[in-house]
PDB file of C-alpha atoms in Angstrom:
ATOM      1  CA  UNK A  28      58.413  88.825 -67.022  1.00  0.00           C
ATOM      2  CA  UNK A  29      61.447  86.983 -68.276  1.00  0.00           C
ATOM      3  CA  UNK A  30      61.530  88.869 -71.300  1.00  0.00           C
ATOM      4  CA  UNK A  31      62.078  91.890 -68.914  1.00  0.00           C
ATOM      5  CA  UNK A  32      65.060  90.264 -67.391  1.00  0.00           C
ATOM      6  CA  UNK A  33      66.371  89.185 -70.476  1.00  0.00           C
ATOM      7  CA  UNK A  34      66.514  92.715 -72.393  1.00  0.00           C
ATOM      8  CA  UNK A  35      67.579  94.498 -68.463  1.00  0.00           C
ATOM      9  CA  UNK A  36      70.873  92.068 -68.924  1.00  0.00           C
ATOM     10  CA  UNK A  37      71.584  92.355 -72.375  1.00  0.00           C
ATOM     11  CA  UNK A  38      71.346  96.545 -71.901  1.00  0.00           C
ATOM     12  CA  UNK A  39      73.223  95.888 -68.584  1.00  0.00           C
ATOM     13  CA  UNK A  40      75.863  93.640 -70.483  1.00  0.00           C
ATOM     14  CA  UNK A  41      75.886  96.348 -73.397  1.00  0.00           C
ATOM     15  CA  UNK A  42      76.688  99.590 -71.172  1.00  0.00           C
ATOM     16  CA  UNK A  43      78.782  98.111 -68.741  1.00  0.00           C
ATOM     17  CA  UNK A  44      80.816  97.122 -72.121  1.00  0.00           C
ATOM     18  CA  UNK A  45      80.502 100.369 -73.494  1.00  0.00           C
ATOM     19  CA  UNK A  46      81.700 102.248 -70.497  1.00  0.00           C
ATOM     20  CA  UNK A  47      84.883 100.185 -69.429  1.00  0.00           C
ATOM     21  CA  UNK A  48      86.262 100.274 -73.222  1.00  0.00           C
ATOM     22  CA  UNK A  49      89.701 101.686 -73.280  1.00  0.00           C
ATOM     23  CA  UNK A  50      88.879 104.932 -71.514  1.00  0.00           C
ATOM     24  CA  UNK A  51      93.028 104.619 -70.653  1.00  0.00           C
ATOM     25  CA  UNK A  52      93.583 105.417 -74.637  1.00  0.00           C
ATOM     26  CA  UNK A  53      91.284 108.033 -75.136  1.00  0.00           C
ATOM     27  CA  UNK A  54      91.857 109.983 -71.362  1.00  0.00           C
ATOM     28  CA  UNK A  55      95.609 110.478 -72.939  1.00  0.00           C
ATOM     29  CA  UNK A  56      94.392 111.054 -76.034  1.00  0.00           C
ATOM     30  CA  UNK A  57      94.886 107.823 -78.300  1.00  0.00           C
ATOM     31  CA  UNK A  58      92.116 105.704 -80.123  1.00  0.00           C
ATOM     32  CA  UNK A  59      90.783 102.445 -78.724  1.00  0.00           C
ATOM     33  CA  UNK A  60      92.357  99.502 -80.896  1.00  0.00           C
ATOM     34  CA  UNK A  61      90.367  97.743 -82.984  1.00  0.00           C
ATOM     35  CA  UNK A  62      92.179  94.731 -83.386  1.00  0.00           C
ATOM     36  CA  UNK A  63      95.450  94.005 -82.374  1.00  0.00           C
ATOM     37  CA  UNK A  64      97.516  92.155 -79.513  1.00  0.00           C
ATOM     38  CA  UNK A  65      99.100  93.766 -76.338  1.00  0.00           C
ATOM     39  CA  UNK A  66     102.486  95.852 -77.438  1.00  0.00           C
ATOM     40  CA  UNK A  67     103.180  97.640 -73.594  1.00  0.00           C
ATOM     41  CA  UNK A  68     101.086  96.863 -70.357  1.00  0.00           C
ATOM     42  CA  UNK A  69     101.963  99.241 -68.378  1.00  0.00           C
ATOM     43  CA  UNK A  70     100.444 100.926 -65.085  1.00  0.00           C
ATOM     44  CA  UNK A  71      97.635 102.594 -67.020  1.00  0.00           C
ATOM     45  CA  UNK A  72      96.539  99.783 -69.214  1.00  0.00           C
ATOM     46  CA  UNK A  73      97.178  97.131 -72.287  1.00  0.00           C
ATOM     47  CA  UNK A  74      98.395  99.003 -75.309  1.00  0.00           C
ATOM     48  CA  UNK A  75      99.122  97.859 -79.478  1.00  0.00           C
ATOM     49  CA  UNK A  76     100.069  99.576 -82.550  1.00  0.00           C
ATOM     50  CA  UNK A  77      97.949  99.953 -85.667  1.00  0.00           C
ATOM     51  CA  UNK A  78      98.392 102.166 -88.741  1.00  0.00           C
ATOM     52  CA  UNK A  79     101.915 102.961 -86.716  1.00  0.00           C
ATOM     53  CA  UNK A  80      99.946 104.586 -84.036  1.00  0.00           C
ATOM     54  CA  UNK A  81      99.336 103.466 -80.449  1.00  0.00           C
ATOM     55  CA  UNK A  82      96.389 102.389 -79.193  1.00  0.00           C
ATOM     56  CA  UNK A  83      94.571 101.487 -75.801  1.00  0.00           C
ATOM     57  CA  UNK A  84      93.381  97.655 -75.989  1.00  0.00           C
ATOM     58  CA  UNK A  85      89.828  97.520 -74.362  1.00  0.00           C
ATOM     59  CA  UNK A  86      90.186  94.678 -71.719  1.00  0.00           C
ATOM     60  CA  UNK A  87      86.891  94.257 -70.577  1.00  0.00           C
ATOM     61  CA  UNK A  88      85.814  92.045 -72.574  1.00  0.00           C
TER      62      UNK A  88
END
């Protein structure tokens, strides 16, 4: 039974990761960043630059 659990929170903890990634980036068009710090934060979301291109910082984790 608490193998259940476990798995049922680490697919919760997975998805809910998966769906609130930088969904502000790619809505306009623009990559999620991979790994660099806040450039803009703005009234859509965080933003950086990499490869001279922006990019939507995914703030949920």
């Amino acid at each position: 039974m608490i193998h259940k659990k476990v798995i049922s929170i680490v697919v919760m903890s997975f998805l809910g990761k998966a769906l609130g990634s930088c969904t502000h980036a790619t809505n306009s068009g623009y990559k999620c960043c991979k790994n660099c710090n806040v450039v803009l934060d703005d009234n859509t979301g965080k933003w950086g630059v990499e490869n001279n291109q922006w990019c939507g910082i995914d703030t949920s984790w």
